[in-house]
XYZ file of C-alpha atoms in Angstrom:
311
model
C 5.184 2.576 10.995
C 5.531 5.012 8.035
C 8.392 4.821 5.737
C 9.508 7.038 3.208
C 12.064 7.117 0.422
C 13.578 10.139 1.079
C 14.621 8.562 4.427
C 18.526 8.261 5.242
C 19.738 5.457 7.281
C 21.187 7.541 10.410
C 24.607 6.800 12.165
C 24.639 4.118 14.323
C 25.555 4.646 18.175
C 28.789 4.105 19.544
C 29.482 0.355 19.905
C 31.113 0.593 23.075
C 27.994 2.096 24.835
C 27.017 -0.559 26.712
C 25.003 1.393 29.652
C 22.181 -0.961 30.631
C 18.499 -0.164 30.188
C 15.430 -0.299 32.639
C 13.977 -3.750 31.750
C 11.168 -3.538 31.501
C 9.862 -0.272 30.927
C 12.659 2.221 29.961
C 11.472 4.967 26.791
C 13.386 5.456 24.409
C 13.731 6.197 20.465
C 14.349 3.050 18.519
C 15.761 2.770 15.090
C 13.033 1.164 12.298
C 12.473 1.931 8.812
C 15.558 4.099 8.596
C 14.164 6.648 11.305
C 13.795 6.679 14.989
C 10.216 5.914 16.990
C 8.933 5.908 20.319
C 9.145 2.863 21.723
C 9.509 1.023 25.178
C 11.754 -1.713 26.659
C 10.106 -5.287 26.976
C 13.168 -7.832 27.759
C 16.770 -8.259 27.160
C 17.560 -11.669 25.691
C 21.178 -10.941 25.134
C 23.302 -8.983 25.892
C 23.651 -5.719 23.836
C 20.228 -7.207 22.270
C 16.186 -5.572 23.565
C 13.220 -6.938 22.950
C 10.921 -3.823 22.773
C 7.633 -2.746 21.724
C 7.068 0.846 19.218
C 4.248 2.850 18.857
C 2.351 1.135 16.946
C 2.353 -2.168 18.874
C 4.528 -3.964 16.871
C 7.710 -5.526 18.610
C 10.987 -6.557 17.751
C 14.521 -6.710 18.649
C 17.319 -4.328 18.865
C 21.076 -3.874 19.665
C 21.798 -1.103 21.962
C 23.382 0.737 19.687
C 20.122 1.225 17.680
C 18.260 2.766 20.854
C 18.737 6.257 22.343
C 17.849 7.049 26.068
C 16.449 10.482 27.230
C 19.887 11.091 28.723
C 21.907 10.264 25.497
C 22.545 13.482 23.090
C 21.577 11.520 19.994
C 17.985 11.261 21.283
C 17.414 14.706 20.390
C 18.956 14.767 17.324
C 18.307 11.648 15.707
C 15.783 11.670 12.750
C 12.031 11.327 13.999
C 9.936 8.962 11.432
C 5.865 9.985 11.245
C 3.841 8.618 13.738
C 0.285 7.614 13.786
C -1.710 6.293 16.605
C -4.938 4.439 16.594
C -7.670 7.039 16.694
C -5.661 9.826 15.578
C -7.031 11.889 12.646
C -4.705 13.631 10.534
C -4.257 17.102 11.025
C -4.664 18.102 7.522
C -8.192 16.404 7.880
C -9.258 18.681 10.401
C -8.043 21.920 9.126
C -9.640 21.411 6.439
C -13.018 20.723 7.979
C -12.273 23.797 9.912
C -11.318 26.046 6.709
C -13.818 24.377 4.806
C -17.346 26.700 5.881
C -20.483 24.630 4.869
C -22.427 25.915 2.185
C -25.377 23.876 2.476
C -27.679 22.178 5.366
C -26.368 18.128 6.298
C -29.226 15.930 5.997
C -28.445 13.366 9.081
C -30.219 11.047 7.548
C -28.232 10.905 4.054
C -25.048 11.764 5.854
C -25.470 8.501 7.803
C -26.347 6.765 4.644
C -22.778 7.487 3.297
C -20.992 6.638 6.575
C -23.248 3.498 6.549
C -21.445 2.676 2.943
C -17.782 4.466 3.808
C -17.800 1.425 6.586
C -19.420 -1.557 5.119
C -16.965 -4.130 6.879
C -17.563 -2.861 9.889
C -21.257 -2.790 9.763
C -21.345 -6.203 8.087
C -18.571 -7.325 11.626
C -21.217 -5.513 13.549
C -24.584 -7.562 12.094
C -22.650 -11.082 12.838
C -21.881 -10.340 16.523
C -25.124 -8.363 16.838
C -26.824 -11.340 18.721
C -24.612 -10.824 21.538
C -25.901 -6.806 21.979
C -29.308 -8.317 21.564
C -28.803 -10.604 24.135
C -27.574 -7.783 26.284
C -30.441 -5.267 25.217
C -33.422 -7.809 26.027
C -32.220 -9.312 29.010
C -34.754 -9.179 31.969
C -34.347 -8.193 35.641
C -34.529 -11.684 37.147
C -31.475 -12.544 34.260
C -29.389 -9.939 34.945
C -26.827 -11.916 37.526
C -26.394 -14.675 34.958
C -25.788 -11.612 32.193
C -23.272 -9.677 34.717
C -20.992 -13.020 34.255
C -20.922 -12.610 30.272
C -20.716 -8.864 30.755
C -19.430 -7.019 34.459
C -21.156 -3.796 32.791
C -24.436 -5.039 33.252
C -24.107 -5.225 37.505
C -22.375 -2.006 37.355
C -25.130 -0.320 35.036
C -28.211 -1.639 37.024
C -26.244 -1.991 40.438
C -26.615 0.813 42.934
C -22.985 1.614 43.325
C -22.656 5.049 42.418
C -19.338 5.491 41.961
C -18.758 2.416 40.305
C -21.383 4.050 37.608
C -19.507 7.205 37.176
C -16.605 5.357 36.376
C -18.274 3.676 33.172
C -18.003 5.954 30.756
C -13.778 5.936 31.924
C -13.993 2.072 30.894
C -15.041 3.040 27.351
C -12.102 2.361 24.961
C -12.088 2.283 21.321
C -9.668 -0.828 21.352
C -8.295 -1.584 17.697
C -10.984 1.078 16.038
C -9.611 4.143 14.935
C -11.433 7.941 15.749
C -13.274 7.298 12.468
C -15.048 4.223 13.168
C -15.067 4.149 17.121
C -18.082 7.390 16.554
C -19.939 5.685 13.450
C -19.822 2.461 16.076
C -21.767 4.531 18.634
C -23.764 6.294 15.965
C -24.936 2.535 14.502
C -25.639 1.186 17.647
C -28.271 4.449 19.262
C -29.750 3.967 15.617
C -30.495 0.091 16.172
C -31.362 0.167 19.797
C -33.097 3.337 20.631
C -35.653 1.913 22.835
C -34.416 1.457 26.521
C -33.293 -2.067 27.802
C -35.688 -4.724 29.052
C -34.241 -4.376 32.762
C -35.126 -0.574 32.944
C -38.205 -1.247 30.559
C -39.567 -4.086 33.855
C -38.625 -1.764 36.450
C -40.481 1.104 35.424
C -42.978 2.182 38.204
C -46.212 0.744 35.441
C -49.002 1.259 38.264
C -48.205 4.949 39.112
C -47.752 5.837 35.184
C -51.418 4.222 34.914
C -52.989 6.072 37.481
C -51.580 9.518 35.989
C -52.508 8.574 32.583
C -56.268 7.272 34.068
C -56.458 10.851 35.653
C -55.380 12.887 32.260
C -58.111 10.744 30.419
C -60.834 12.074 32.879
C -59.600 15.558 32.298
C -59.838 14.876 28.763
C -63.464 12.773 28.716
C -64.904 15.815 31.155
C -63.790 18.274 28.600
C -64.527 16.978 25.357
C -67.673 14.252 26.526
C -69.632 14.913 23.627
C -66.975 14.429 21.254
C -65.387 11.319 22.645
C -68.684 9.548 22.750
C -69.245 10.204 18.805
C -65.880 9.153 18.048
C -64.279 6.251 19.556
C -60.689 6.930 18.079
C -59.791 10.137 19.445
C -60.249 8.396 23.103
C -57.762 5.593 22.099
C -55.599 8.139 21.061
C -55.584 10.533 23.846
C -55.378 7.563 26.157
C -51.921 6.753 24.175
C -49.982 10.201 24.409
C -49.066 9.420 27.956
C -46.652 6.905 26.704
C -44.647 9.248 24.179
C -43.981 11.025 27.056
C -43.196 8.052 29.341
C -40.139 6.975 26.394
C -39.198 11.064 26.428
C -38.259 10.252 30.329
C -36.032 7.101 29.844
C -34.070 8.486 26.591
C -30.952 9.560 29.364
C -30.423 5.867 29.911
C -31.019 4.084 26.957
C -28.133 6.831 25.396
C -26.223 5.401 28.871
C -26.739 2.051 28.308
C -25.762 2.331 24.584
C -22.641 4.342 25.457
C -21.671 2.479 28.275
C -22.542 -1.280 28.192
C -23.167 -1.921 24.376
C -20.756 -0.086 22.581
C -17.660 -1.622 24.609
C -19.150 -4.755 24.151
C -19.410 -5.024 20.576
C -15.745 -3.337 20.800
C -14.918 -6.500 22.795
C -17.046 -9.085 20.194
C -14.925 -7.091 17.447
C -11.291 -7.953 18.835
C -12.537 -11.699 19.418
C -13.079 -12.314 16.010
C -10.230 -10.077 15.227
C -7.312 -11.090 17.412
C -9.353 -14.794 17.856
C -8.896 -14.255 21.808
C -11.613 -14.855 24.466
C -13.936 -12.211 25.524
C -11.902 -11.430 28.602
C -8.552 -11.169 26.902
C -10.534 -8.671 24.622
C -11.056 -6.829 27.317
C -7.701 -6.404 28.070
C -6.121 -5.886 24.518
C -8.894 -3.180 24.595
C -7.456 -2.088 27.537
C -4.338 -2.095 26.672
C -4.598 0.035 23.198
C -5.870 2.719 24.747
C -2.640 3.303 27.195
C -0.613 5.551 24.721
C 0.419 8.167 27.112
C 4.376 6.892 26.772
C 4.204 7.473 23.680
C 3.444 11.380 24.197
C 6.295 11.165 27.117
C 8.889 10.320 24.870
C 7.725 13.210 22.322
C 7.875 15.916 25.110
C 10.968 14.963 25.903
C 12.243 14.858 22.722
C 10.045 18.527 22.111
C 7.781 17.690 19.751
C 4.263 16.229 19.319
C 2.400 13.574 17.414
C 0.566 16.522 15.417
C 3.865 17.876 14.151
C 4.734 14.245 13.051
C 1.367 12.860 11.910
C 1.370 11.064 8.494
């Protein structure tokens, strides 16, 4: 949470208010760093005494007096401290990329370059846990049940449940990454593996994609005989455009598969070696740091949003 010097530690609540809060799961305002944040109720250990959880995901304890309801006057009055969520990008950021016209054409290329240097650590994170994506990436149809257990993503992906494959790019969260890094992530990882995965790669329907190409070549031979028979090289290469176009077709799901089984994977590698958890409970803290929609509750009953209070 943000702290300031300028801040004034507010009156306390009356002592003798000893109304009893929704455990768990009341919203409230809770005192911390001299100001008041959104936070939630976790436990009561004692009486007068909460065990709650802020914004920000930190927890701690708190007497009642230190906590306004939405149905207590001082929750609307009390001083607000700035708030910052994961993801969020400051306002000032982005009105000044919107005020700021562009006097010159980006070169992707060298814009990625920077990015590539701006976030080093997470590239360098990315590289040790890369085997895993790899492993994903090259796995082969007859694999793919043994893969599903490391990875449910996989089944959905190359399953034939339909709506359990529109609901994939919903399971995308950016976990403990922030706005920032969650797009260079997704960036990275179409850079590295822009070739689609071995499953779709082995399923492809080879024999028919032969017989078209076969039938483009005799086209081809018929129209320029006398040239293909004087130079050798020009057949090889007209007999190889057919696959340009063959990759062209299956760019829509290697961008899926990237989007929606790799990048929440490596999200998920990330927290392990972060939080040191198990793959599944990274699933689950990933989960979890995505559900911030309390925290917007509390500000629109309060009247106010995070962009008004933004660092």
């Amino acid at each position: 949470m943000a702290k300031s010097a300028s801040d004034v530690a507010p009156a306390a609540a009356d002592e003798s208010d000893t109304e009893s809060l929704k455990v768990p799961g009341e919203l409230v305002l809770a005192y911390g760093l001299r100001k008041y944040y959104p936070a939630r109720i976790l436990a009561q250990p004692a009486p007068n005494k909460y065990t709650l959880e802020f914004f920000d995901g930190s927890r701690t304890t708190r007497s009642r007096s230190r906590i306004f309801t939405m149905y207590e006057s001082k929750f609307y009055t009390c001083p607000l401290g700035a708030i910052r969520l994961v993801g969020d990008e400051p306002i000032q950021n982005i009105k000044q990329r919107i005020d700021s016209p562009c006097k010159k054409p980006v070169d992707p290329e060298a814009d990625f370059d920077r990015e590539k240097a701006v976030f080093h650590k997470l590239v360098a994170n990315v590289q040790a846990i890369k085997v895993h994506l790899d492993a994903l990436h090259q796995c082969p149809l007859d694999k793919l049940p043994l893969m599903a257990e490391v990875e449910d993503r996989m089944a959905v992906f190359f399953g034939s449940d339909i709506n359990a494959k529109r609901l994939l790019p919903s399971r995308v969260s950016k976990g403990h990454l922030n706005r920032a890094e969650f797009d260079f992530l997704s960036r990275l990882l179409s850079k590295w593996y822009d070739t689609p995965p071995l499953a779709i790669s082995n399923s492809l329907p080879i024999e028919n994609t032969k017989e078209s190409s076969k039938e483009e070549t005799v086209k081809t031979c018929t129209l320029n005989n006398d040239k293909l028979s004087a130079n050798k090289d020009i057949a090889i290469a007209q007999l190889a455009e057919p696959v340009h176009r063959i990759r062209l077709a299956d760019a829509k799901p290697c961008v899926e598969f990237v989007h929606e089984v790799l990048l929440p994977h490596a999200i998920k590698r990330l927290t392990m070696a972060k939080e040191d958890c198990t793959l599944a409970e990274s699933e689950a803290f990933m989960a979890r740091a995505n559900e911030t929609h309390w925290v917007d509750q509390i500000l629109a009953a309060r009247g106010v949003s995070r962009d008004n209070l933004q660092i």
